[in-house]
Amino acid sequence: MDSLLKVSDLRVSFPSRTGWVEVVSNLSFQIQPSEIVGLVGESGSGKSMTGLSLMRLIAPPGRAQGSILWKGSEEILTMPPRRLRSLRGAEIAMIFQDPFTSLNPLMTVGAQIAENVQLHQNLKGKAAWNQAVEMLERVHLPSPETLAKRYPHQLSGGQRQRVMIAMAFVCQPALLIADEPTTALDVTLQVQILALLKELRDQFKTAILLISHDFGVIGAVCQRVMVMYAGRLVETGSARDTLSAPLHPYTQALLESLPTPGAIPQPIPGQPPEPSRRPDGCAFHPRCRFAFDRCSQNTPALLQLGGEQQAACFLREREQKHL
Ligand code: SF4
C-alpha cells in the first residue's frame, strides 16, 4: 500500500549574505493513513519549516528541495498551482499555536468555516452554513448556532482553538498538520484539545502530524515519534519505545529535561546552534555528554536499531559493531 505522504531527502534553505543556509537537511519519512505521528525538538530544530514545506508554504526566497509524494503519485513540490490550491484545506489542513493568525477578525467564525466548505465542496449558502454549525458541534462547542455568529475576539483562547480545529476538519482532510496546537493553552485545555484531535482522527480517519517541543504532548496521542535536532532527524520509532527507551543522547536529554514526579528536571546544557553556525560532525556534539573524537568530524546517519527504532549516533553504531 502506498503511504499517504512520502518525504524523501527534503532540504529547506534560505539565502544569506554568505550563501544558502539549510534549516532542514536530508529529511526522509512517511506517514500512513490515519496515523498520528509526532515531530519533536527544541525551537529552531526545523520542525515548523518541515510542516510548512509539506503544504509548499515556504515563502520565497526560501526554497524546499527533494521530494514530497502525496498518495504515491503526486509530487507536491512541483504540483501545478491550481491543484495545490485544491489540495490545501481540502486534503491537507494545518492548524497553528495561535488561532488569531489564521482567523479573520472581521468575519464571524461560522462564516469562515462555511467559506472553507464553499471553496472545497459543492455546497453553498445555508447548506454550507449548516455544515459549519454541525462541525462546531462536533468539536464540542456549546450552543454552536449562537457561537457561529460570533467574531474571533468574542471567544476564549480554548474556543478559538476548537474553531480552528473545526475549520481544519470540516472538509475531512486526509492529513492534518498541527503545529504546537496546545502550547498557548493551560494544562487542562491541552488535555481536552489532544483528546479532541484523537476523537476526530477516529471519526474522519485523518492522519495527523503533531509538531511540538513537548514530549508530554507527543506521548499523549502519537503512535510514532520523530525527533529533530538542528534540521536533521536524529531518532525515530514507536512512541512507546522512544519514550521508554530512547536511543539518541538528544532524545534522552529532552526526556530528562521534563518535570517528572520524584525527579529533578535536568536542563540540556547550552543552546541549539543557529542554522548558519551548525558545528561540523554531529550537530549535537557540543552539548552531548557522550561525545568522542569522531562526533566532531563526521555526521552520523540514521541506523536501524531493532524494531522500528532508528537513531543517528556513533555511540549506537559502535555498540552495534561490538554485538
Ligand atoms: Fe553524542 Fe556523538 Fe552520538 Fe552525536 S554522535 S549524539 S555527539 S555520542
CSV table of C-alpha atoms and ligand atoms in Angstrom, one decimal:
chain,number,residue,atom,x,y,z
A,1,MET,CA,0.0,0.0,0.0
A,2,ASP,CA,1.3,3.5,-0.9
A,3,SER,CA,2.0,5.9,2.0
A,4,LEU,CA,-0.3,8.8,2.4
A,5,LEU,CA,2.8,11.0,2.4
A,6,LYS,CA,6.4,10.1,1.5
A,7,VAL,CA,9.1,12.7,2.1
A,8,SER,CA,12.5,11.9,0.6
A,9,ASP,CA,15.7,13.9,1.1
A,10,LEU,CA,13.8,17.1,1.9
A,11,ARG,CA,16.1,20.2,2.2
A,12,VAL,CA,14.8,23.6,3.1
A,13,SER,CA,17.1,26.6,2.8
A,14,PHE,CA,17.2,30.3,2.8
A,15,PRO,CA,19.7,32.7,1.2
A,16,SER,CA,22.1,34.7,3.4
A,17,ARG,CA,24.9,37.1,2.8
A,18,THR,CA,27.3,34.1,2.8
A,19,GLY,CA,25.2,31.7,0.7
A,20,TRP,CA,22.3,29.3,1.2
A,21,VAL,CA,21.7,28.2,4.8
A,22,GLU,CA,19.9,24.9,5.3
A,23,VAL,CA,17.3,24.8,8.1
A,24,VAL,CA,16.2,21.2,7.2
A,25,SER,CA,18.6,18.7,5.9
A,26,ASN,CA,18.2,15.3,4.1
A,27,LEU,CA,14.9,14.6,5.9
A,28,SER,CA,13.0,11.4,4.9
A,29,PHE,CA,9.9,9.9,6.4
A,30,GLN,CA,6.5,8.5,5.6
A,31,ILE,CA,3.0,8.9,7.1
A,32,GLN,CA,0.4,6.2,6.7
A,33,PRO,CA,-3.4,6.9,6.5
A,34,SER,CA,-5.0,7.5,10.0
A,35,GLU,CA,-1.6,7.5,11.7
A,36,ILE,CA,-0.7,10.1,14.4
A,37,VAL,CA,3.0,11.0,14.1
A,38,GLY,CA,4.8,13.3,16.5
A,39,LEU,CA,7.6,15.6,15.3
A,40,VAL,CA,9.5,16.9,18.4
A,41,GLY,CA,12.5,19.1,19.0
A,42,GLU,CA,13.6,22.4,20.5
A,43,SER,CA,12.7,25.6,18.8
A,44,GLY,CA,14.9,26.2,15.8
A,45,SER,CA,15.2,22.4,15.1
A,46,GLY,CA,13.4,22.8,11.7
A,47,LYS,CA,10.1,21.1,12.7
A,48,SER,CA,7.9,24.0,11.8
A,49,MET,CA,9.7,24.5,8.5
A,50,THR,CA,9.1,20.8,7.8
A,51,GLY,CA,5.4,21.3,8.4
A,52,LEU,CA,5.2,24.3,6.2
A,53,SER,CA,7.1,22.7,3.4
A,54,LEU,CA,4.6,19.8,3.3
A,55,MET,CA,2.0,22.3,2.1
A,56,ARG,CA,4.6,24.1,0.0
A,57,LEU,CA,4.2,27.2,2.2
A,58,ILE,CA,7.9,28.1,2.4
A,59,ALA,CA,7.9,31.8,1.4
A,60,PRO,CA,10.3,32.8,-1.3
A,61,PRO,CA,13.2,33.4,-1.4
A,62,GLY,CA,13.3,30.3,0.8
A,63,ARG,CA,13.2,27.0,-1.1
A,64,ALA,CA,12.3,23.4,-0.5
A,65,GLN,CA,14.1,20.6,-2.5
A,66,GLY,CA,13.8,16.9,-2.6
A,67,SER,CA,10.5,15.0,-2.9
A,68,ILE,CA,7.2,15.1,-1.1
A,69,LEU,CA,5.0,12.5,-2.7
A,70,TRP,CA,1.2,12.6,-2.0
A,71,LYS,CA,-0.7,9.3,-2.1
A,72,GLY,CA,2.1,7.6,-4.0
A,73,SER,CA,1.6,9.6,-7.2
A,74,GLU,CA,1.6,13.4,-6.9
A,75,GLU,CA,4.7,15.4,-6.3
A,76,ILE,CA,3.8,18.4,-4.0
A,77,LEU,CA,7.0,20.3,-4.7
A,78,THR,CA,6.1,20.5,-8.5
A,79,MET,CA,2.3,20.5,-8.2
A,80,PRO,CA,0.5,23.0,-10.5
A,81,PRO,CA,-0.8,26.0,-8.6
A,82,ARG,CA,-4.5,25.1,-9.3
A,83,ARG,CA,-4.1,21.6,-7.9
A,84,LEU,CA,-2.1,22.9,-5.0
A,85,ARG,CA,-5.0,25.2,-4.0
A,86,SER,CA,-7.4,22.3,-4.0
A,87,LEU,CA,-5.0,20.1,-2.0
A,88,ARG,CA,-4.6,22.8,0.7
A,89,GLY,CA,-7.5,22.9,3.1
A,90,ALA,CA,-9.4,20.1,1.5
A,91,GLU,CA,-6.9,17.2,1.6
A,92,ILE,CA,-4.1,18.6,3.8
A,93,ALA,CA,-5.1,21.1,6.5
A,94,MET,CA,-2.9,22.9,9.0
A,95,ILE,CA,-3.5,24.4,12.5
A,96,PHE,CA,-1.2,26.6,14.4
A,97,GLN,CA,-0.4,27.6,18.1
A,98,ASP,CA,-2.1,31.0,17.7
A,99,PRO,CA,-5.6,30.7,16.1
A,100,PHE,CA,-5.6,34.5,15.7
A,101,THR,CA,-3.0,34.3,13.0
A,102,SER,CA,-5.4,32.1,10.9
A,103,LEU,CA,-8.8,33.5,11.8
A,104,ASN,CA,-10.2,36.6,10.1
A,105,PRO,CA,-11.1,39.1,12.8
A,106,LEU,CA,-13.7,40.7,10.6
A,107,MET,CA,-15.8,37.6,9.9
A,108,THR,CA,-17.9,35.5,12.2
A,109,VAL,CA,-16.4,32.1,12.9
A,110,GLY,CA,-19.4,30.4,11.2
A,111,ALA,CA,-18.9,32.4,8.0
A,112,GLN,CA,-15.2,31.5,8.0
A,113,ILE,CA,-15.9,27.8,8.3
A,114,ALA,CA,-18.7,28.0,5.7
A,115,GLU,CA,-16.4,29.8,3.3
A,116,ASN,CA,-14.0,26.8,3.6
A,117,VAL,CA,-16.9,24.4,2.8
A,118,GLN,CA,-17.9,26.5,-0.2
A,119,LEU,CA,-14.4,26.7,-1.5
A,120,HIS,CA,-13.7,22.9,-1.4
A,121,GLN,CA,-17.1,21.2,-1.5
A,122,ASN,CA,-20.1,21.7,-3.8
A,123,LEU,CA,-22.2,23.3,-1.1
A,124,LYS,CA,-23.5,26.9,-1.0
A,125,GLY,CA,-25.4,29.3,1.3
A,126,LYS,CA,-27.5,27.7,4.0
A,127,ALA,CA,-26.1,24.2,3.3
A,128,ALA,CA,-22.5,25.4,3.9
A,129,TRP,CA,-23.6,27.3,7.0
A,130,ASN,CA,-25.3,24.2,8.4
A,131,GLN,CA,-22.2,22.2,7.8
A,132,ALA,CA,-20.2,24.8,9.7
A,133,VAL,CA,-22.6,24.7,12.7
A,134,GLU,CA,-22.5,20.9,12.7
A,135,MET,CA,-18.7,21.0,12.8
A,136,LEU,CA,-18.8,23.4,15.7
A,137,GLU,CA,-20.9,20.9,17.5
A,138,ARG,CA,-18.5,18.1,16.7
A,139,VAL,CA,-15.7,20.0,18.4
A,140,HIS,CA,-17.9,20.2,21.4
A,141,LEU,CA,-18.5,24.0,21.5
A,142,PRO,CA,-21.7,24.8,23.4
A,143,SER,CA,-24.6,26.4,21.6
A,144,PRO,CA,-23.0,26.1,18.2
A,145,GLU,CA,-25.7,28.0,16.4
A,146,THR,CA,-25.1,31.1,18.6
A,147,LEU,CA,-21.4,30.7,18.7
A,148,ALA,CA,-21.2,30.5,14.9
A,149,LYS,CA,-22.4,34.2,14.7
A,150,ARG,CA,-19.6,35.4,17.0
A,151,TYR,CA,-16.3,37.0,15.9
A,152,PRO,CA,-13.0,35.5,17.0
A,153,HIS,CA,-12.3,38.2,19.6
A,154,GLN,CA,-15.6,37.3,21.4
A,155,LEU,CA,-14.3,33.8,22.1
A,156,SER,CA,-11.8,32.4,24.7
A,157,GLY,CA,-8.4,31.0,23.6
A,158,GLY,CA,-9.7,27.4,24.0
A,159,GLN,CA,-12.8,28.2,22.0
A,160,ARG,CA,-10.8,29.8,19.2
A,161,GLN,CA,-8.5,26.7,19.0
A,162,ARG,CA,-11.7,24.5,18.7
A,163,VAL,CA,-12.9,26.8,15.9
A,164,MET,CA,-9.6,26.3,14.1
A,165,ILE,CA,-9.9,22.6,14.5
A,166,ALA,CA,-13.5,22.7,13.2
A,167,MET,CA,-12.2,24.7,10.2
A,168,ALA,CA,-9.4,22.2,9.6
A,169,PHE,CA,-11.7,19.1,9.8
A,170,VAL,CA,-14.8,20.5,8.0
A,171,CYS,CA,-13.5,19.2,4.6
A,172,GLN,CA,-12.4,15.9,6.2
A,173,PRO,CA,-8.8,16.2,5.2
A,174,ALA,CA,-6.6,13.1,4.8
A,175,LEU,CA,-3.8,14.8,6.7
A,176,LEU,CA,-3.7,17.4,9.4
A,177,ILE,CA,-0.5,19.2,10.2
A,178,ALA,CA,-0.9,20.6,13.8
A,179,ASP,CA,2.0,22.9,14.7
A,180,GLU,CA,2.1,23.4,18.5
A,181,PRO,CA,-1.7,23.3,18.7
A,182,THR,CA,-1.8,23.3,22.5
A,183,THR,CA,1.3,25.4,23.5
A,184,ALA,CA,-0.7,28.5,24.3
A,185,LEU,CA,-3.3,26.7,26.4
A,186,ASP,CA,-3.3,25.7,30.1
A,187,VAL,CA,-2.7,22.0,31.0
A,188,THR,CA,-6.4,21.2,31.4
A,189,LEU,CA,-7.3,22.6,28.0
A,190,GLN,CA,-4.2,20.9,26.4
A,191,VAL,CA,-5.5,17.5,27.5
A,192,GLN,CA,-9.0,18.3,26.1
A,193,ILE,CA,-7.7,19.5,22.8
A,194,LEU,CA,-5.4,16.5,22.4
A,195,ALA,CA,-8.4,14.2,23.2
A,196,LEU,CA,-10.5,16.1,20.6
A,197,LEU,CA,-7.8,15.6,17.9
A,198,LYS,CA,-7.7,11.9,18.6
A,199,GLU,CA,-11.5,11.7,18.6
A,200,LEU,CA,-11.7,13.5,15.2
A,201,ARG,CA,-9.0,11.3,13.8
A,202,ASP,CA,-11.1,8.3,14.7
A,203,GLN,CA,-14.2,9.8,13.1
A,204,PHE,CA,-12.6,11.0,9.9
A,205,LYS,CA,-9.6,8.7,9.5
A,206,THR,CA,-7.4,11.7,9.2
A,207,ALA,CA,-3.6,11.2,9.7
A,208,ILE,CA,-2.1,13.8,12.0
A,209,LEU,CA,1.5,15.2,12.0
A,210,LEU,CA,1.7,16.7,15.5
A,211,ILE,CA,4.6,19.2,15.8
A,212,SER,CA,5.6,20.0,19.4
A,213,HIS,CA,8.6,20.9,21.6
A,214,ASP,CA,6.8,19.0,24.4
A,215,PHE,CA,7.3,15.2,24.8
A,216,GLY,CA,4.4,15.1,27.2
A,217,VAL,CA,2.0,16.3,24.3
A,218,ILE,CA,3.6,13.9,21.8
A,219,GLY,CA,3.4,10.9,24.2
A,220,ALA,CA,-0.2,11.6,25.0
A,221,VAL,CA,-1.5,10.9,21.5
A,222,CYS,CA,1.2,9.8,19.0
A,223,GLN,CA,1.8,6.3,17.7
A,224,ARG,CA,5.1,7.1,16.2
A,225,VAL,CA,7.7,9.8,17.0
A,226,MET,CA,10.4,11.6,15.0
A,227,VAL,CA,13.0,13.7,16.9
A,228,MET,CA,14.7,16.5,15.1
A,229,TYR,CA,17.8,18.4,16.1
A,230,ALA,CA,19.5,21.2,14.1
A,231,GLY,CA,17.5,20.4,10.9
A,232,ARG,CA,18.1,16.6,10.9
A,233,LEU,CA,16.1,13.6,12.0
A,234,VAL,CA,18.1,12.1,14.9
A,235,GLU,CA,15.7,9.4,16.2
A,236,THR,CA,12.5,7.8,15.1
A,237,GLY,CA,10.5,4.9,16.4
A,238,SER,CA,7.2,3.9,18.0
A,239,ALA,CA,6.1,6.4,20.7
A,240,ARG,CA,6.2,3.7,23.3
A,241,ASP,CA,9.8,2.6,22.6
A,242,THR,CA,11.2,6.1,22.1
A,243,LEU,CA,9.7,7.4,25.3
A,244,SER,CA,10.6,4.4,27.4
A,245,ALA,CA,14.0,3.6,25.9
A,246,PRO,CA,15.3,6.5,23.9
A,247,LEU,CA,18.5,5.6,21.9
A,248,HIS,CA,19.8,9.0,20.9
A,249,PRO,CA,21.5,11.1,23.6
A,250,TYR,CA,19.5,14.2,22.5
A,251,THR,CA,16.2,12.3,23.0
A,252,GLN,CA,17.4,11.1,26.3
A,253,ALA,CA,18.4,14.7,27.3
A,254,LEU,CA,15.0,16.0,26.1
A,255,LEU,CA,13.2,13.5,28.3
A,256,GLU,CA,15.4,14.2,31.3
A,257,SER,CA,14.6,17.9,31.0
A,258,LEU,CA,10.9,17.2,31.6
A,259,PRO,CA,9.4,17.7,35.0
A,260,THR,CA,8.5,14.2,36.4
A,261,PRO,CA,7.3,13.2,39.9
A,262,GLY,CA,10.2,12.3,42.1
A,263,ALA,CA,13.0,13.5,39.8
A,264,ILE,CA,14.7,16.9,39.3
A,265,PRO,CA,14.5,18.1,35.7
A,266,GLN,CA,17.9,18.3,34.1
A,267,PRO,CA,18.0,21.1,31.6
A,268,ILE,CA,20.1,20.4,28.4
A,269,PRO,CA,23.3,22.4,28.7
A,270,GLY,CA,23.9,25.1,26.0
A,271,GLN,CA,21.6,26.2,23.2
A,272,PRO,CA,20.8,24.6,19.8
A,273,PRO,CA,23.1,26.1,17.1
A,274,GLU,CA,21.9,28.8,14.7
A,275,PRO,CA,21.3,27.2,11.2
A,276,SER,CA,24.2,29.3,9.8
A,277,ARG,CA,26.6,28.1,12.6
A,278,ARG,CA,26.0,24.4,12.8
A,279,PRO,CA,29.1,22.6,14.0
A,280,ASP,CA,30.8,20.0,11.8
A,281,GLY,CA,30.1,16.4,12.5
A,282,CYS,CA,27.1,15.5,14.8
A,283,ALA,CA,25.5,18.9,15.4
A,284,PHE,CA,24.7,17.8,19.0
A,285,HIS,CA,28.3,17.1,19.9
A,286,PRO,CA,29.0,20.4,21.8
A,287,ARG,CA,26.1,19.6,24.2
A,288,CYS,CA,26.4,15.8,24.3
A,289,ARG,CA,27.8,14.2,27.4
A,290,PHE,CA,28.9,11.1,25.4
A,291,ALA,CA,30.7,12.9,22.6
A,292,PHE,CA,34.0,11.4,21.5
A,293,ASP,CA,36.5,12.4,18.7
A,294,ARG,CA,34.6,11.1,15.7
A,295,CYS,CA,31.5,13.1,16.7
A,296,SER,CA,33.0,16.4,15.7
A,297,GLN,CA,34.4,15.1,12.4
A,298,ASN,CA,31.6,13.1,10.7
A,299,THR,CA,27.8,13.3,10.5
A,300,PRO,CA,26.1,10.1,11.8
A,301,ALA,CA,23.5,8.5,9.5
A,302,LEU,CA,20.2,7.1,10.8
A,303,LEU,CA,20.9,3.4,11.8
A,304,GLN,CA,18.2,0.7,12.1
A,305,LEU,CA,18.4,-0.5,15.7
A,306,GLY,CA,15.8,-3.2,16.0
A,307,GLY,CA,12.1,-2.9,15.7
A,308,GLU,CA,11.0,0.4,14.2
A,309,GLN,CA,13.6,2.3,16.1
A,310,GLN,CA,16.3,4.3,14.3
A,311,ALA,CA,18.9,6.7,15.7
A,312,ALA,CA,21.7,8.8,14.2
A,313,CYS,CA,24.5,8.4,16.7
A,314,PHE,CA,28.1,7.0,16.6
A,315,LEU,CA,27.7,5.6,20.1
A,316,ARG,CA,24.9,3.3,18.9
A,317,GLU,CA,26.9,2.4,15.8
A,318,ARG,CA,29.9,1.4,18.0
A,319,GLU,CA,27.7,-0.7,20.2
A,320,GLN,CA,26.2,-2.5,17.2
A,321,LYS,CA,29.6,-3.4,15.8
A,322,HIS,CA,30.6,-4.9,19.2
A,323,LEU,CA,27.5,-7.1,19.4
B,1,SF4,FE1,26.6,12.4,21.1
B,1,SF4,FE2,28.4,11.5,19.3
B,1,SF4,FE3,26.0,10.4,19.4
B,1,SF4,FE4,26.3,12.9,18.5
B,1,SF4,S1,27.1,11.0,17.6
B,1,SF4,S2,24.8,12.1,19.9
B,1,SF4,S3,27.9,13.7,19.8
B,1,SF4,S4,27.6,10.3,21.0
